[in-house]
Amino acid sequence: MPLARVMAWLSCLGLVAGTACASDQAPSDMAVLLLRAADLSWPPPIPFNAAFAEALQSSSSFPVYVYEETIASDMLSVVGGSRLLFDYLTTKYAGRHVDAIVAVGDAALAFVRQNQGMFGAPQIVAVTTGIGATRTEDGYARRLDASPEIGKTLDLALALRPSTRHVFVVDGALRNHGELEAEVRQQMARRRADVRLIYLKDLLPSELDARMAAIPPASIVLFLRQTIGENRQHIHPLQGLSHVVRASKEPVFSVEEAHVGRGVVGGSVWRMETVAKWAADATRRTGSSPKTRDAAVAGVTSSILLDWRELERWNIPEARVPRNSTVLFHPAPPLEPERHDGAAGLLLAVVVVALFAVILVARRARVRAQHEALRMRDRMLHLARFSAMGEVAASLAHELSQPLSAALSNARVADHLLSREHIPVPELKAILQDIVNDNRRAADVIARIRDMVSRRVTERARVDLQEVVRAINRLLASEAARRRVSMRLDLVPGALTVEADRVQLQQVMLNLLLNALDAASLSEGVGREVHVSTRMSDQQTAHIMVSDNGPGLPPGMEQQVFEPFYTTKRSGMGVGLWISRSIVEGHDGRIWATARPGGGADFHVTLPRLPAEGGS
């Protein structure tokens, strides 16, 4: 799945998706659906959503209800994925009116475009990326021109480093259409003629290392994006940035707020709070009278953001820093020496009182932080389950279509029998029973999908690991058949009972089996196989092993595969195994991988085993 676009040049516009209201009367309330693409790294989802909701509610004279949903971008690319998401949203919000949809990111906007009739005819607010033109080709959404921010960042870099003779631009993406290169070259041509521009486009990390090591003195680096990994797989934008700032021998500048504080000197950026308020203003106007709605929405003002630590590192004097800049991580000025003992005693008393106050509130703050961390972790797990289900959406749609098609055929036969003069009642009863059975099969498929993607709180109970394995095996049976991979179960007799959250364990098994299916699918010829076995390592430990006969793990990578954002797949995010490790370790268990001698890999999971009910 493609990750966050590093160039998060954002804009917002309220678009009329239906007819305008006939009267100037303001609405009694407003319901807004905030639909966000899961692969965006900026704006950060939790603070952006909170700032948007607060700005919208505080500036509206009527009650506002904000609903939040996140969609996996790769789900829209599989057959039936968009329809599955459409059915999920319309079912969840059935009976609720939705006045406006705020689409954050290109994937969310694409989904809204495909389903313009969802929830009737709501207004549309787009938070989209763009450069150059302020309106998309189909005229559907306006967007803010990011060209000035590139120019302002170049001006800032040249002002902070006036001796610059070379500007190296890093622009690496798997699908690079060249629009950034053309814009940067045009912006640079308007500036100093004695500065040479070197454009590093679509390089591998190793190639980028070599170029960074050879950068001459009196140079600067403008980082736009680097999402290409060593094997030409998609990597996280912040991972690419970390690689560049570590290798560069000269200061690095950027046009994105999220990069400041990660080794970047700074740049002209759009602040998250400003974008959120602008989006809220556009959304609020969609619910106002036509005269108010047609009024212009104030533009997003950029800010110069700098990292004081990087200014110190590259010996950039403070006198060169523009007055309207925001400098982060600046140390507090030292206190002047006290002239009287009395003042020192007063300061000590203030410190003691403050220390007692901190002690009194520390526990409450710690509890709040723990609750927030658990809430964010549960949300991350839900998004990961949604993404994993997107990978098998096509197979699930096929599995669902079979019983529905059978029920339709039986209904047509029954209709034909009813038209006869002498109705064969026994045959008709059998056909009706078949229709009931087909509908139960379809309901089972829908229940399995709903169980995996619905939001829920963590609930620990007695869970049979064997049943978890069987449930995920049934869920992926159609996907395995589609990939021509044989799935074989080798389970110990009886139950392997653990105390755990059942859905989280299903998520671990889903991640492991999807990875195994991906690996086995790469095996050439016949004999593609995934093998799942269970056993008891001892009386207190349950053991699951998932094996495949794919190409196997690279040497020495057995531990690295569990690190965040590490992946060997072109479309992978690199978070599935990381999340699986977090879940297993949260259940006092252990997960690890080993390479198989004849090719393939084994993934092991052990969990503390509970004694059987009524026995040992």
XYZ file of C-alpha atoms in Angstrom:
616
model
C 0.000 0.000 0.000
C 1.494 3.398 -0.857
C 2.558 5.381 2.180
C 2.327 9.072 3.029
C 3.097 11.588 0.392
C 6.043 13.537 1.741
C 5.023 16.628 -0.242
C 1.930 17.376 1.877
C 0.947 20.578 0.105
C -2.604 20.900 1.228
C -5.649 22.964 0.444
C -9.300 22.844 1.242
C -12.399 23.935 -0.628
C -16.114 23.454 0.006
C -17.739 22.193 -3.185
C -21.438 22.062 -3.785
C -22.334 18.419 -4.557
C -26.086 19.015 -4.745
C -28.403 21.902 -5.375
C -28.180 25.069 -3.294
C -30.693 25.730 -0.569
C -33.600 27.827 -1.660
C -33.696 29.940 1.503
C -31.136 31.902 3.492
C -32.058 30.218 6.770
C -29.140 28.596 8.661
C -29.523 24.879 9.492
C -30.597 23.677 12.933
C -27.611 21.307 13.142
C -24.876 19.841 10.919
C -23.396 16.329 10.556
C -19.923 16.016 9.001
C -18.145 12.807 7.921
C -14.336 13.202 8.073
C -13.045 10.590 5.589
C -9.260 10.156 5.681
C -6.806 8.076 3.665
C -4.868 5.743 5.989
C -1.504 6.185 4.226
C -1.056 9.909 5.016
C 1.714 10.881 7.428
C 0.743 14.593 7.431
C -1.379 16.137 8.715
C -1.184 13.830 11.768
C -4.639 12.255 12.152
C -5.397 12.662 15.867
C -4.351 16.324 16.379
C -5.650 17.365 12.930
C -9.055 15.762 13.502
C -9.277 17.312 16.967
C -8.266 20.774 15.710
C -10.736 20.517 12.805
C -13.629 19.492 15.077
C -12.829 22.186 17.645
C -12.555 24.923 15.004
C -15.775 23.830 13.294
C -17.791 23.585 16.504
C -16.486 26.841 17.994
C -17.204 28.867 14.838
C -20.710 27.504 14.202
C -23.889 28.916 15.670
C -25.614 25.522 15.475
C -24.743 22.054 16.863
C -22.123 20.193 14.791
C -21.535 16.425 14.871
C -18.246 15.129 13.422
C -17.868 11.427 12.489
C -14.414 10.035 11.646
C -13.620 7.168 9.251
C -10.311 5.948 7.797
C -9.996 4.032 4.528
C -7.101 1.906 3.297
C -5.907 3.263 -0.053
C -5.059 -0.154 -1.500
C -8.584 -1.397 -0.781
C -9.883 0.855 -3.556
C -7.590 -0.825 -6.111
C -8.958 -4.368 -5.678
C -12.068 -5.647 -7.411
C -15.101 -5.021 -5.214
C -13.111 -3.078 -2.603
C -14.799 0.266 -3.282
C -18.225 -1.369 -3.224
C -17.449 -3.136 0.062
C -16.428 0.176 1.645
C -19.528 1.873 0.206
C -21.794 -0.811 1.708
C -19.992 -0.580 5.052
C -20.398 3.215 5.296
C -24.006 3.342 4.104
C -24.949 0.541 6.505
C -23.145 2.115 9.467
C -24.682 5.539 8.878
C -28.113 4.328 7.818
C -30.770 6.563 9.339
C -28.319 9.429 9.957
C -28.197 12.508 7.754
C -24.754 13.609 6.539
C -24.546 17.252 5.412
C -20.884 17.348 4.365
C -18.033 14.956 3.620
C -14.460 16.146 4.256
C -12.113 14.058 2.068
C -8.525 14.171 3.379
C -6.028 12.849 0.823
C -6.219 11.749 -2.793
C -7.505 8.228 -2.010
C -10.417 9.575 0.046
C -11.287 12.115 -2.645
C -11.163 9.405 -5.332
C -13.617 7.288 -3.330
C -15.990 10.245 -2.900
C -15.796 10.917 -6.636
C -16.796 7.329 -7.396
C -19.706 7.457 -4.950
C -21.091 10.973 -5.279
C -24.593 9.781 -4.442
C -23.593 8.425 -1.035
C -25.862 9.775 1.749
C -27.983 11.648 -0.804
C -26.252 14.810 -1.957
C -23.920 16.090 0.783
C -21.566 19.017 0.317
C -17.920 18.105 -0.335
C -14.808 19.624 1.236
C -11.501 18.446 -0.257
C -8.137 18.467 1.529
C -5.932 17.522 -1.399
C -2.392 17.752 -2.717
C -1.455 19.864 -5.701
C 1.091 21.995 -7.480
C 0.685 24.631 -10.177
C -2.996 24.786 -11.160
C -5.471 25.648 -8.419
C -8.196 23.381 -9.825
C -8.039 19.702 -10.736
C -8.441 18.644 -14.344
C -12.100 17.702 -13.954
C -12.906 20.900 -12.068
C -14.012 18.852 -9.044
C -11.858 20.421 -6.361
C -9.675 23.444 -5.854
C -6.288 23.048 -4.268
C -3.595 25.392 -2.982
C -0.647 26.030 -5.287
C 2.484 24.736 -3.545
C 4.840 26.472 -6.000
C 5.349 29.580 -3.793
C 6.417 27.396 -0.849
C 9.240 25.882 -2.926
C 10.344 29.364 -3.931
C 10.123 30.698 -0.365
C 12.140 27.747 0.954
C 14.842 28.331 -1.685
C 14.934 32.024 -0.704
C 15.235 31.067 2.961
C 18.044 28.558 2.339
C 20.054 30.975 0.198
C 19.602 33.756 2.774
C 20.791 31.528 5.632
C 23.711 30.213 3.528
C 24.652 33.097 1.181
C 27.873 31.335 0.141
C 25.885 28.514 -1.497
C 27.098 27.451 -4.950
C 25.194 24.145 -5.367
C 21.592 23.151 -4.612
C 20.973 19.372 -4.497
C 17.290 18.412 -4.757
C 16.141 14.962 -3.529
C 12.980 13.768 -5.314
C 12.471 9.997 -5.254
C 9.103 8.280 -5.788
C 7.944 5.061 -7.478
C 5.416 6.983 -9.594
C 7.199 10.243 -10.353
C 5.503 12.281 -13.065
C 8.166 15.000 -13.079
C 5.880 17.873 -12.093
C 8.090 18.738 -9.091
C 11.307 18.816 -11.137
C 9.823 21.230 -13.666
C 8.575 23.501 -10.879
C 11.878 23.475 -8.950
C 13.890 24.268 -12.074
C 11.543 27.113 -12.903
C 11.746 28.519 -9.378
C 15.542 28.217 -9.312
C 15.876 29.974 -12.691
C 14.291 33.080 -11.125
C 16.990 33.268 -8.467
C 20.782 33.443 -8.409
C 22.427 32.578 -11.709
C 25.702 31.617 -9.989
C 24.082 28.677 -8.157
C 24.067 25.292 -9.899
C 21.039 23.001 -9.512
C 21.655 19.227 -9.265
C 18.422 17.185 -9.324
C 18.656 13.737 -7.678
C 15.595 11.981 -9.057
C 14.351 8.435 -8.247
C 17.662 7.141 -6.828
C 18.049 4.047 -4.657
C 19.227 4.676 -1.059
C 22.703 3.297 -1.858
C 22.976 5.604 -4.877
C 21.753 8.510 -2.788
C 24.396 7.727 -0.141
C 27.137 8.003 -2.743
C 25.836 11.329 -4.040
C 25.430 12.744 -0.529
C 28.992 11.709 0.370
C 30.310 13.554 -2.698
C 28.500 16.852 -2.035
C 31.033 19.700 -2.275
C 31.290 22.477 0.330
C 29.066 25.559 -0.051
C 26.047 23.376 -0.896
C 22.524 22.890 0.441
C 20.054 19.993 0.075
C 16.344 20.569 -0.642
C 14.448 17.431 0.412
C 11.137 16.950 -1.411
C 10.520 13.218 -0.998
C 12.285 9.847 -0.902
C 9.908 6.873 -0.814
C 12.016 4.378 -2.812
C 13.671 1.555 -0.851
C 16.774 -0.402 -1.795
C 14.686 -3.064 -3.569
C 12.487 -0.390 -5.203
C 9.751 -1.036 -2.694
C 7.734 1.802 -1.156
C 9.205 3.027 2.158
C 7.804 5.469 4.686
C 8.622 9.124 3.824
C 10.143 9.780 7.254
C 12.385 6.738 6.775
C 13.632 8.255 3.512
C 14.205 11.619 5.214
C 16.171 9.973 8.029
C 18.385 8.308 5.435
C 19.154 11.622 3.702
C 19.902 13.727 6.812
C 22.168 10.973 8.133
C 24.184 10.800 4.899
C 24.308 14.503 3.964
C 27.435 16.532 4.742
C 25.602 19.815 4.168
C 22.391 21.345 5.661
C 19.022 19.951 4.545
C 15.867 22.062 3.979
C 12.263 20.949 3.395
C 8.771 22.286 2.635
C 6.920 20.065 5.135
C 6.179 20.804 8.789
C 6.594 17.165 9.864
C 10.249 17.182 8.745
C 11.334 20.018 11.067
C 12.828 18.471 14.188
C 14.125 15.412 12.307
C 17.476 16.777 11.099
C 16.098 19.472 8.763
C 17.111 23.125 9.191
C 13.629 24.309 8.220
C 11.557 25.748 5.389
C 8.392 27.577 4.385
C 5.624 25.219 5.528
C 1.904 25.036 6.162
C 1.095 24.505 9.840
C -1.338 21.744 10.745
C -3.510 24.029 12.900
C -3.872 26.566 10.075
C -4.954 23.911 7.566
C -7.450 22.463 10.072
C -9.036 25.881 10.695
C -9.228 26.574 6.977
C -10.898 23.223 6.329
C -13.355 23.957 9.157
C -14.177 27.364 7.666
C -14.869 25.795 4.256
C -17.042 23.097 5.854
C -18.988 25.591 7.960
C -19.819 27.636 4.869
C -21.370 24.596 3.158
C -24.036 24.602 5.870
C -24.700 28.352 5.694
C -27.053 30.346 3.516
C -26.147 30.639 -0.200
C -24.877 34.203 0.220
C -22.523 33.194 3.008
C -21.509 29.963 1.257
C -20.430 31.810 -1.885
C -18.179 34.181 0.069
C -14.438 33.562 -0.351
C -12.696 31.339 2.185
C -9.505 32.860 3.579
C -6.341 31.247 2.193
C -3.834 29.151 4.131
C -0.865 31.274 5.198
C 2.505 29.529 5.307
C 5.071 29.987 8.065
C 8.852 29.878 8.203
C 9.734 27.084 10.623
C 13.328 26.508 11.808
C 15.145 24.102 14.140
C 17.505 25.962 16.488
C 19.668 22.862 16.954
C 20.338 22.659 13.196
C 21.114 26.396 13.038
C 23.741 25.820 15.715
C 25.067 22.690 14.015
C 25.709 24.478 10.705
C 26.961 27.707 12.341
C 24.173 29.844 10.905
C 24.186 33.202 12.773
C 20.926 34.328 14.343
C 21.171 37.652 12.494
C 20.319 35.865 9.221
C 17.109 34.363 10.588
C 14.021 36.218 9.223
C 12.096 38.134 11.872
C 8.788 36.418 11.128
C 10.276 32.935 11.670
C 9.241 30.419 14.302
C 12.330 28.802 15.848
C 11.713 25.475 17.592
C 13.855 23.821 20.294
C 15.415 27.131 21.347
C 16.839 26.802 24.884
C 15.466 29.092 27.549
C 17.704 32.108 28.307
C 19.877 31.669 31.406
C 18.730 33.317 34.606
C 20.659 36.380 35.728
C 22.713 35.957 38.956
C 20.731 36.839 42.054
C 21.943 39.900 43.921
C 20.360 39.197 47.290
C 20.070 36.144 49.465
C 16.405 36.991 50.067
C 15.625 36.672 46.383
C 17.435 33.321 46.289
C 15.393 32.106 49.256
C 12.163 33.209 47.574
C 13.161 31.403 44.410
C 13.891 28.246 46.421
C 10.483 28.460 48.106
C 8.786 28.798 44.726
C 10.691 25.781 43.448
C 9.662 23.697 46.476
C 5.999 24.655 46.103
C 6.116 23.901 42.402
C 7.724 20.516 43.122
C 4.924 19.589 45.510
C 2.352 20.679 42.937
C 4.015 18.485 40.302
C 4.006 15.510 42.662
C 0.292 15.981 43.399
C -0.747 16.071 39.742
C 1.822 13.615 38.336
C -0.222 10.498 38.993
C -3.354 11.918 37.366
C -1.383 13.032 34.303
C 0.248 9.604 34.067
C -3.123 7.857 34.161
C -4.480 10.147 31.441
C -1.431 9.480 29.301
C -1.826 5.720 29.739
C -5.483 5.885 28.688
C -4.602 7.965 25.635
C -1.813 5.554 24.653
C -4.205 2.603 24.910
C -6.821 4.451 22.840
C -4.291 5.247 20.105
C -3.022 1.654 20.119
C -6.565 0.278 19.710
C -7.144 2.670 16.806
C -3.903 1.575 15.144
C -4.904 -2.085 15.484
C -8.318 -1.324 13.932
C -6.714 0.417 10.942
C -4.337 -2.514 10.462
C -7.262 -4.995 10.469
C -9.087 -2.851 7.934
C -5.988 -2.766 5.699
C -5.517 -6.539 5.930
C -9.155 -7.151 4.996
C -8.635 -4.912 1.987
C -6.005 -7.325 0.669
C -8.565 -10.135 0.431
C -11.607 -8.043 -0.503
C -11.793 -9.550 -3.994
C -11.846 -13.127 -2.691
C -14.440 -12.267 -0.046
C -16.652 -10.657 -2.691
C -16.366 -13.839 -4.788
C -17.175 -16.024 -1.780
C -20.212 -13.849 -1.005
C -21.473 -13.908 -4.590
C -21.694 -17.733 -4.711
C -24.545 -18.244 -2.169
C -26.347 -15.139 -3.419
C -26.218 -16.390 -7.013
C -27.433 -19.804 -5.896
C -30.332 -18.254 -3.970
C -31.305 -16.203 -7.043
C -31.286 -19.288 -9.261
C -33.432 -21.235 -6.787
C -35.888 -18.354 -6.526
C -36.299 -18.310 -10.309
C -36.956 -22.075 -10.324
C -39.549 -21.655 -7.566
C -41.237 -18.902 -9.534
C -41.438 -21.214 -12.551
C -42.950 -24.040 -10.459
C -45.569 -21.700 -9.021
C -46.788 -20.909 -12.534
C -47.771 -24.548 -13.132
C -51.355 -25.703 -12.797
C -50.359 -28.431 -10.339
C -47.724 -27.070 -7.971
C -45.162 -29.723 -6.830
C -45.164 -28.862 -3.119
C -42.271 -31.195 -2.059
C -39.974 -29.782 -4.717
C -40.956 -26.250 -3.774
C -40.198 -26.893 -0.088
C -36.752 -28.258 -0.979
C -36.004 -25.196 -3.112
C -37.080 -22.832 -0.328
C -34.837 -24.704 2.133
C -31.922 -24.308 -0.295
C -32.600 -20.557 -0.425
C -32.543 -20.406 3.406
C -29.233 -22.316 3.494
C -27.669 -20.052 0.840
C -28.676 -16.961 2.786
C -27.145 -18.400 5.962
C -23.867 -18.967 4.085
C -23.887 -15.352 2.896
C -24.695 -14.132 6.425
C -21.732 -16.095 7.788
C -19.372 -14.379 5.325
C -20.705 -10.933 6.254
C -20.443 -11.740 9.981
C -16.783 -12.727 9.582
C -16.033 -9.467 7.770
C -17.913 -7.363 10.332
C -16.126 -9.119 13.192
C -12.712 -8.159 11.776
C -13.327 -4.534 10.754
C -15.656 -3.247 13.487
C -14.261 -0.978 16.187
C -14.255 -2.480 19.640
C -12.586 -2.322 23.025
C -10.011 -4.876 24.099
C -11.688 -7.788 25.920
C -9.657 -10.656 27.346
C -11.302 -13.998 27.888
C -10.647 -17.723 27.489
C -9.890 -18.325 23.807
C -9.203 -21.579 21.960
C -6.181 -21.011 19.687
C -7.259 -23.949 17.545
C -10.586 -22.248 16.764
C -8.785 -18.963 15.934
C -6.635 -20.829 13.396
C -9.685 -22.550 11.871
C -11.627 -19.253 11.616
C -8.837 -17.441 9.745
C -8.294 -20.513 7.556
C -11.980 -20.359 6.539
C -11.729 -16.598 5.960
C -8.745 -16.980 3.603
C -9.833 -20.166 1.844
C -11.075 -18.316 -1.246
C -7.978 -16.084 -1.357
C -5.699 -19.136 -1.180
C -7.629 -20.824 -3.979
C -7.383 -17.687 -6.095
C -3.598 -17.715 -5.671
C -3.444 -21.495 -6.234
C -1.863 -22.080 -2.822
C -2.701 -25.144 -0.739
C -3.392 -24.458 2.964
C -2.833 -27.411 5.281
C -3.716 -27.547 8.999
C -1.992 -29.858 11.458
C -3.649 -29.218 14.837
C -3.216 -31.106 18.063
C -6.317 -32.887 19.422
C -8.477 -30.994 21.867
C -8.256 -27.290 22.743
C -5.306 -24.946 23.322
C -6.811 -22.386 25.682
C -5.204 -19.002 26.400
C -6.382 -15.796 28.052
C -6.454 -13.211 25.253
C -8.468 -10.854 23.098
C -9.929 -13.089 20.384
C -10.022 -10.456 17.601
C -6.416 -9.411 18.266
C -5.268 -13.036 18.000
C -7.254 -13.325 14.754
C -5.405 -10.238 13.538
C -2.036 -11.884 14.283
C -3.029 -15.056 12.420
C -4.430 -12.998 9.517
C -1.134 -11.088 9.168
C 0.976 -14.262 9.331
C -1.170 -16.198 6.851
C -1.395 -13.284 4.383
C 2.400 -12.970 4.461
C 2.722 -16.733 3.966
C 0.304 -16.640 1.011
C 2.287 -13.751 -0.523
C 5.536 -15.708 -0.139
C 4.112 -19.007 -1.426
C 2.620 -17.201 -4.443
C 6.178 -16.334 -5.522
C 7.134 -20.006 -5.663
C 7.622 -21.186 -9.235
C 5.909 -24.281 -10.579
C 3.527 -26.475 -8.595
C 3.485 -27.341 -4.928
C 2.713 -23.916 -3.451
C 1.853 -24.634 0.158
C 1.192 -22.936 3.506
C 1.295 -25.189 6.556
C -0.128 -24.231 9.979
C 0.614 -26.454 12.972
C -0.051 -26.228 16.691
C 1.503 -28.009 19.640
C 2.279 -27.650 23.326
C 5.901 -26.663 23.979
C 5.238 -27.689 27.575
C 2.245 -27.851 29.920
C 2.209 -24.045 30.284
C 2.925 -22.923 26.685
C 0.911 -23.098 23.442
C 2.902 -22.987 20.199
C 1.726 -22.036 16.653
C 3.950 -22.325 13.568
C 3.097 -20.896 10.117
C 5.322 -22.218 7.301
C 5.557 -21.459 3.596
C 7.670 -22.691 0.703
C 8.321 -19.250 -0.793
C 11.711 -17.642 -1.510
C 12.508 -17.377 2.198
C 14.027 -14.608 4.329
C 17.203 -12.695 3.415
C 20.176 -13.862 5.550
C 20.284 -12.137 8.906
C 16.842 -10.530 8.516
C 14.992 -12.786 10.986
C 14.722 -9.971 13.565
C 14.515 -6.989 11.202
C 11.254 -8.194 9.622
C 9.492 -7.245 12.872
C 10.766 -3.648 12.780
C 8.271 -0.907 11.760
C 8.158 0.026 8.062
C 10.443 -2.816 6.987
C 9.007 -4.718 4.036
C 10.170 -6.727 1.029
C 6.853 -6.334 -0.842
C 6.258 -3.577 -3.388
C 2.798 -2.818 -2.010
C 3.519 -3.484 1.668
C 3.423 -0.946 4.487
C 5.841 -2.814 6.729
C 3.634 -2.626 9.844
C 1.818 -6.005 9.873
C 4.535 -8.027 11.620
C 5.393 -5.069 13.867
C 1.770 -4.884 15.051
C 1.682 -8.686 15.438
C 4.741 -8.549 17.705
C 3.110 -5.768 19.757
C -0.057 -7.875 20.217
C 1.798 -11.091 21.079
C 4.136 -9.398 23.567
C 1.123 -7.607 25.067
C -0.247 -11.088 25.823
C 3.028 -12.137 27.522
C 3.954 -14.208 24.490
C 6.811 -14.375 21.990
C 7.014 -14.251 18.170
C 10.035 -14.989 15.979
C 10.999 -16.131 12.473
C 13.440 -18.735 11.138
C 14.590 -19.572 7.623
C 13.840 -23.077 6.306
C 16.845 -25.019 4.901
C 15.076 -25.918 1.644
C 13.594 -22.457 1.064
C 10.703 -20.694 2.713
C 10.254 -19.416 6.247
C 8.739 -20.480 9.573
C 7.002 -17.974 11.868
C 6.506 -19.070 15.488
C 4.133 -17.725 18.160
C 4.071 -18.940 21.771
C 1.523 -17.868 24.404
C 0.909 -18.842 28.031
C -1.585 -21.725 28.101
C -4.524 -21.953 30.509
C -5.581 -25.272 32.019
C -8.761 -26.750 30.594
C -11.943 -25.881 32.489
C -12.500 -28.427 35.210
C -9.040 -29.950 34.782
C -5.310 -29.256 34.658
